[in-house]
Amino acid sequence: MKTNLQFDFIVNKENKTVNVTREFAAKLPLVWDAWTKPEILDLWWAPKPYQTKTKSMDFREGGTWLYYMESPEGAIHWCKNDYKKIELLKSFSGLDAFCDENGTTNNDFPRTVWNNTFTENGETTTVTIVAQYEKLEDLEQIIAMGFQEGFTMALGNLDDYLNEATK
């Protein structure tokens, strides 16, 4: 397993974006599946010790992934991602939000436009993520909520999954 995989996490306040470039030690189809199939997302998306549980997922343009993250104490945080554009094995974008169990958006929290691009490099795959916010205050709120730490942990969970899946 390659141990010097690329990982950049850059906050750009001028553009109101978080730019993440992350390389994974697996081929594109497996990495794509890990980002687009609920049974795999449930294994890695939440930072430990939280767990992700998908209620429903319709991975198509106009579809929605509705899920929650559950703490060890049983606290539940509902989220959704409304898929906007999908290019199979290349990229997908969506608008996410905190919400209730019915998918009704909670407007007390910022929404994020995600653009995820996948590039295969031989035995590895690089995922380039641009998380865009409407206002600088939204970006700052998400960072203050621990986005960098949580997302870094989740991507580490994905490394673990991919390592097991490629043995």
PDB file of C-alpha atoms in Angstrom:
ATOM      1  CA  MET A   1       0.000   0.000   0.000  1.00  0.00           C
ATOM      2  CA  LYS A   2       1.271   3.441  -0.930  1.00  0.00           C
ATOM      3  CA  THR A   3       1.871   5.436   2.245  1.00  0.00           C
ATOM      4  CA  ASN A   4       2.573   8.915   0.866  1.00  0.00           C
ATOM      5  CA  LEU A   5      -0.866   9.613  -0.604  1.00  0.00           C
ATOM      6  CA  GLN A   6      -1.731  13.232  -1.356  1.00  0.00           C
ATOM      7  CA  PHE A   7      -4.000  15.066   1.065  1.00  0.00           C
ATOM      8  CA  ASP A   8      -4.554  18.813   0.817  1.00  0.00           C
ATOM      9  CA  PHE A   9      -7.223  20.695   2.762  1.00  0.00           C
ATOM     10  CA  ILE A  10      -7.276  24.369   1.846  1.00  0.00           C
ATOM     11  CA  VAL A  11      -9.747  26.961   3.100  1.00  0.00           C
ATOM     12  CA  ASN A  12     -10.131  29.825   0.626  1.00  0.00           C
ATOM     13  CA  LYS A  13     -12.031  32.603   2.363  1.00  0.00           C
ATOM     14  CA  GLU A  14     -11.897  34.883  -0.690  1.00  0.00           C
ATOM     15  CA  ASN A  15     -13.771  32.319  -2.811  1.00  0.00           C
ATOM     16  CA  LYS A  16     -15.789  30.937   0.138  1.00  0.00           C
ATOM     17  CA  THR A  17     -14.592  27.407  -0.608  1.00  0.00           C
ATOM     18  CA  VAL A  18     -12.900  24.454   0.982  1.00  0.00           C
ATOM     19  CA  ASN A  19     -10.689  22.662  -1.529  1.00  0.00           C
ATOM     20  CA  VAL A  20      -9.721  19.107  -0.725  1.00  0.00           C
ATOM     21  CA  THR A  21      -7.479  16.943  -2.863  1.00  0.00           C
ATOM     22  CA  ARG A  22      -7.237  13.386  -1.593  1.00  0.00           C
ATOM     23  CA  GLU A  23      -5.528  10.393  -3.165  1.00  0.00           C
ATOM     24  CA  PHE A  24      -6.687   6.851  -2.384  1.00  0.00           C
ATOM     25  CA  ALA A  25      -4.804   3.585  -2.876  1.00  0.00           C
ATOM     26  CA  ALA A  26      -7.455   1.974  -5.059  1.00  0.00           C
ATOM     27  CA  LYS A  27      -8.656   2.046  -8.633  1.00  0.00           C
ATOM     28  CA  LEU A  28     -11.367   4.394  -9.781  1.00  0.00           C
ATOM     29  CA  PRO A  29     -14.365   2.006  -9.877  1.00  0.00           C
ATOM     30  CA  LEU A  30     -13.920   1.006  -6.229  1.00  0.00           C
ATOM     31  CA  VAL A  31     -13.441   4.619  -5.075  1.00  0.00           C
ATOM     32  CA  TRP A  32     -16.452   5.743  -7.131  1.00  0.00           C
ATOM     33  CA  ASP A  33     -18.595   3.012  -5.564  1.00  0.00           C
ATOM     34  CA  ALA A  34     -17.446   4.071  -2.101  1.00  0.00           C
ATOM     35  CA  TRP A  35     -18.799   7.591  -2.743  1.00  0.00           C
ATOM     36  CA  THR A  36     -22.025   6.599  -4.492  1.00  0.00           C
ATOM     37  CA  LYS A  37     -23.378   3.414  -2.887  1.00  0.00           C
ATOM     38  CA  PRO A  38     -25.180   3.786   0.449  1.00  0.00           C
ATOM     39  CA  GLU A  39     -24.078   0.447   1.900  1.00  0.00           C
ATOM     40  CA  ILE A  40     -20.448   1.576   1.497  1.00  0.00           C
ATOM     41  CA  LEU A  41     -21.011   5.230   2.489  1.00  0.00           C
ATOM     42  CA  ASP A  42     -22.520   3.974   5.741  1.00  0.00           C
ATOM     43  CA  LEU A  43     -19.187   2.317   6.526  1.00  0.00           C
ATOM     44  CA  TRP A  44     -17.000   5.433   6.298  1.00  0.00           C
ATOM     45  CA  TRP A  45     -18.826   8.778   5.899  1.00  0.00           C
ATOM     46  CA  ALA A  46     -19.158   9.646   9.609  1.00  0.00           C
ATOM     47  CA  PRO A  47     -16.141  10.510  11.749  1.00  0.00           C
ATOM     48  CA  LYS A  48     -15.643   7.890  14.458  1.00  0.00           C
ATOM     49  CA  PRO A  49     -17.242   7.183  16.857  1.00  0.00           C
ATOM     50  CA  TYR A  50     -20.310   8.397  14.936  1.00  0.00           C
ATOM     51  CA  GLN A  51     -22.005   6.055  12.480  1.00  0.00           C
ATOM     52  CA  THR A  52     -23.831   6.890   9.269  1.00  0.00           C
ATOM     53  CA  LYS A  53     -27.156   5.238   8.530  1.00  0.00           C
ATOM     54  CA  THR A  54     -28.854   5.781   5.192  1.00  0.00           C
ATOM     55  CA  LYS A  55     -32.649   6.120   5.176  1.00  0.00           C
ATOM     56  CA  SER A  56     -32.852   6.440   1.404  1.00  0.00           C
ATOM     57  CA  MET A  57     -30.608   7.136  -1.555  1.00  0.00           C
ATOM     58  CA  ASP A  58     -31.485   7.895  -5.147  1.00  0.00           C
ATOM     59  CA  PHE A  59     -28.154   8.483  -6.883  1.00  0.00           C
ATOM     60  CA  ARG A  60     -29.260  10.269 -10.021  1.00  0.00           C
ATOM     61  CA  GLU A  61     -29.557  13.902 -11.073  1.00  0.00           C
ATOM     62  CA  GLY A  62     -32.475  15.257  -9.051  1.00  0.00           C
ATOM     63  CA  GLY A  63     -32.202  12.404  -6.532  1.00  0.00           C
ATOM     64  CA  THR A  64     -31.389  12.682  -2.832  1.00  0.00           C
ATOM     65  CA  TRP A  65     -29.325  10.859  -0.236  1.00  0.00           C
ATOM     66  CA  LEU A  66     -31.104  11.121   3.143  1.00  0.00           C
ATOM     67  CA  TYR A  67     -29.112   9.839   6.092  1.00  0.00           C
ATOM     68  CA  TYR A  68     -28.217  10.493   9.696  1.00  0.00           C
ATOM     69  CA  MET A  69     -25.143  10.367  11.833  1.00  0.00           C
ATOM     70  CA  GLU A  70     -25.582   8.779  15.251  1.00  0.00           C
ATOM     71  CA  SER A  71     -23.319   9.346  18.235  1.00  0.00           C
ATOM     72  CA  PRO A  72     -22.478   6.539  20.683  1.00  0.00           C
ATOM     73  CA  GLU A  73     -24.923   8.233  23.096  1.00  0.00           C
ATOM     74  CA  GLY A  74     -27.714   7.966  20.523  1.00  0.00           C
ATOM     75  CA  ALA A  75     -27.785  11.628  19.403  1.00  0.00           C
ATOM     76  CA  ILE A  76     -28.964  11.760  15.786  1.00  0.00           C
ATOM     77  CA  HIS A  77     -28.139  14.427  13.196  1.00  0.00           C
ATOM     78  CA  TRP A  78     -30.066  14.212   9.915  1.00  0.00           C
ATOM     79  CA  CYS A  79     -28.496  15.354   6.648  1.00  0.00           C
ATOM     80  CA  LYS A  80     -29.259  15.184   2.962  1.00  0.00           C
ATOM     81  CA  ASN A  81     -27.503  15.685  -0.340  1.00  0.00           C
ATOM     82  CA  ASP A  82     -29.549  16.692  -3.373  1.00  0.00           C
ATOM     83  CA  TYR A  83     -27.676  15.473  -6.462  1.00  0.00           C
ATOM     84  CA  LYS A  84     -27.377  18.074  -9.213  1.00  0.00           C
ATOM     85  CA  LYS A  85     -25.070  16.691 -11.915  1.00  0.00           C
ATOM     86  CA  ILE A  86     -23.527  13.267 -12.360  1.00  0.00           C
ATOM     87  CA  GLU A  87     -20.944  12.117 -14.902  1.00  0.00           C
ATOM     88  CA  LEU A  88     -20.455   8.414 -14.292  1.00  0.00           C
ATOM     89  CA  LEU A  89     -16.970   7.599 -12.962  1.00  0.00           C
ATOM     90  CA  LYS A  90     -15.895  11.240 -13.446  1.00  0.00           C
ATOM     91  CA  SER A  91     -17.716  13.635 -11.160  1.00  0.00           C
ATOM     92  CA  PHE A  92     -20.855  14.498  -9.286  1.00  0.00           C
ATOM     93  CA  SER A  93     -22.190  17.565  -7.570  1.00  0.00           C
ATOM     94  CA  GLY A  94     -24.875  18.191  -5.033  1.00  0.00           C
ATOM     95  CA  LEU A  95     -26.290  20.565  -2.480  1.00  0.00           C
ATOM     96  CA  ASP A  96     -26.233  19.291   1.083  1.00  0.00           C
ATOM     97  CA  ALA A  97     -28.037  20.418   4.199  1.00  0.00           C
ATOM     98  CA  PHE A  98     -28.831  19.541   7.745  1.00  0.00           C
ATOM     99  CA  CYS A  99     -32.475  18.479   7.841  1.00  0.00           C
ATOM    100  CA  ASP A 100     -35.084  16.441   9.694  1.00  0.00           C
ATOM    101  CA  GLU A 101     -35.949  12.776   9.167  1.00  0.00           C
ATOM    102  CA  ASN A 102     -38.283  13.764   6.312  1.00  0.00           C
ATOM    103  CA  GLY A 103     -35.576  15.737   4.471  1.00  0.00           C
ATOM    104  CA  THR A 104     -36.961  19.160   5.384  1.00  0.00           C
ATOM    105  CA  THR A 105     -33.992  21.542   5.362  1.00  0.00           C
ATOM    106  CA  ASN A 106     -32.906  23.105   8.660  1.00  0.00           C
ATOM    107  CA  ASN A 107     -32.189  26.705   7.686  1.00  0.00           C
ATOM    108  CA  ASP A 108     -30.240  27.376  10.905  1.00  0.00           C
ATOM    109  CA  PHE A 109     -27.211  25.818   9.237  1.00  0.00           C
ATOM    110  CA  PRO A 110     -25.360  26.674   6.016  1.00  0.00           C
ATOM    111  CA  ARG A 111     -25.763  24.585   2.891  1.00  0.00           C
ATOM    112  CA  THR A 112     -22.779  23.357   0.922  1.00  0.00           C
ATOM    113  CA  VAL A 113     -22.471  22.868  -2.828  1.00  0.00           C
ATOM    114  CA  TRP A 114     -20.188  19.875  -3.346  1.00  0.00           C
ATOM    115  CA  ASN A 115     -18.302  19.260  -6.580  1.00  0.00           C
ATOM    116  CA  ASN A 116     -16.400  15.981  -6.473  1.00  0.00           C
ATOM    117  CA  THR A 117     -14.104  14.994  -9.344  1.00  0.00           C
ATOM    118  CA  PHE A 118     -12.458  11.569  -9.660  1.00  0.00           C
ATOM    119  CA  THR A 119      -9.180  10.944 -11.508  1.00  0.00           C
ATOM    120  CA  GLU A 120      -7.513   7.561 -11.843  1.00  0.00           C
ATOM    121  CA  ASN A 121      -3.696   7.522 -11.710  1.00  0.00           C
ATOM    122  CA  GLY A 122      -2.739   3.905 -12.337  1.00  0.00           C
ATOM    123  CA  GLU A 123      -3.149   2.128  -9.002  1.00  0.00           C
ATOM    124  CA  THR A 124      -4.498   5.176  -7.152  1.00  0.00           C
ATOM    125  CA  THR A 125      -7.449   7.520  -7.530  1.00  0.00           C
ATOM    126  CA  THR A 126      -7.495  11.204  -6.671  1.00  0.00           C
ATOM    127  CA  VAL A 127     -10.719  12.827  -5.532  1.00  0.00           C
ATOM    128  CA  THR A 128     -10.804  16.612  -5.864  1.00  0.00           C
ATOM    129  CA  ILE A 129     -13.519  18.243  -3.788  1.00  0.00           C
ATOM    130  CA  VAL A 130     -14.681  21.824  -3.899  1.00  0.00           C
ATOM    131  CA  ALA A 131     -17.140  22.714  -1.135  1.00  0.00           C
ATOM    132  CA  GLN A 132     -18.702  26.086  -1.951  1.00  0.00           C
ATOM    133  CA  TYR A 133     -20.562  28.342   0.500  1.00  0.00           C
ATOM    134  CA  GLU A 134     -22.896  31.210  -0.209  1.00  0.00           C
ATOM    135  CA  LYS A 135     -21.386  33.521   2.413  1.00  0.00           C
ATOM    136  CA  LEU A 136     -18.056  33.765   4.241  1.00  0.00           C
ATOM    137  CA  GLU A 137     -19.984  33.444   7.516  1.00  0.00           C
ATOM    138  CA  ASP A 138     -21.313  30.071   6.337  1.00  0.00           C
ATOM    139  CA  LEU A 139     -17.805  28.835   5.591  1.00  0.00           C
ATOM    140  CA  GLU A 140     -16.557  30.057   8.964  1.00  0.00           C
ATOM    141  CA  GLN A 141     -19.493  28.398  10.761  1.00  0.00           C
ATOM    142  CA  ILE A 142     -18.809  25.026   9.130  1.00  0.00           C
ATOM    143  CA  ILE A 143     -15.101  25.240   9.949  1.00  0.00           C
ATOM    144  CA  ALA A 144     -15.931  26.188  13.564  1.00  0.00           C
ATOM    145  CA  MET A 145     -18.218  23.129  13.751  1.00  0.00           C
ATOM    146  CA  GLY A 146     -15.168  20.918  13.102  1.00  0.00           C
ATOM    147  CA  PHE A 147     -15.551  20.196   9.400  1.00  0.00           C
ATOM    148  CA  GLN A 148     -11.825  19.782   8.783  1.00  0.00           C
ATOM    149  CA  GLU A 149     -11.325  17.389  11.665  1.00  0.00           C
ATOM    150  CA  GLY A 150     -14.475  15.391  10.945  1.00  0.00           C
ATOM    151  CA  PHE A 151     -13.917  15.126   7.210  1.00  0.00           C
ATOM    152  CA  THR A 152     -10.271  14.161   7.722  1.00  0.00           C
ATOM    153  CA  MET A 153     -11.370  11.339  10.035  1.00  0.00           C
ATOM    154  CA  ALA A 154     -14.020  10.193   7.556  1.00  0.00           C
ATOM    155  CA  LEU A 155     -11.490  10.075   4.722  1.00  0.00           C
ATOM    156  CA  GLY A 156      -9.273   7.980   6.978  1.00  0.00           C
ATOM    157  CA  ASN A 157     -12.226   5.618   7.437  1.00  0.00           C
ATOM    158  CA  LEU A 158     -12.428   5.389   3.657  1.00  0.00           C
ATOM    159  CA  ASP A 159      -8.722   4.481   3.533  1.00  0.00           C
ATOM    160  CA  ASP A 160      -9.458   1.644   5.976  1.00  0.00           C
ATOM    161  CA  TYR A 161     -12.380   0.414   3.886  1.00  0.00           C
ATOM    162  CA  LEU A 162     -10.389   0.533   0.642  1.00  0.00           C
ATOM    163  CA  ASN A 163      -7.446  -1.230   2.265  1.00  0.00           C
ATOM    164  CA  GLU A 164      -9.713  -4.105   3.339  1.00  0.00           C
ATOM    165  CA  ALA A 165     -11.538  -4.204   0.014  1.00  0.00           C
ATOM    166  CA  THR A 166      -8.308  -4.487  -2.008  1.00  0.00           C
ATOM    167  CA  LYS A 167      -6.621  -7.254   0.051  1.00  0.00           C
TER     168      LYS A 167
END
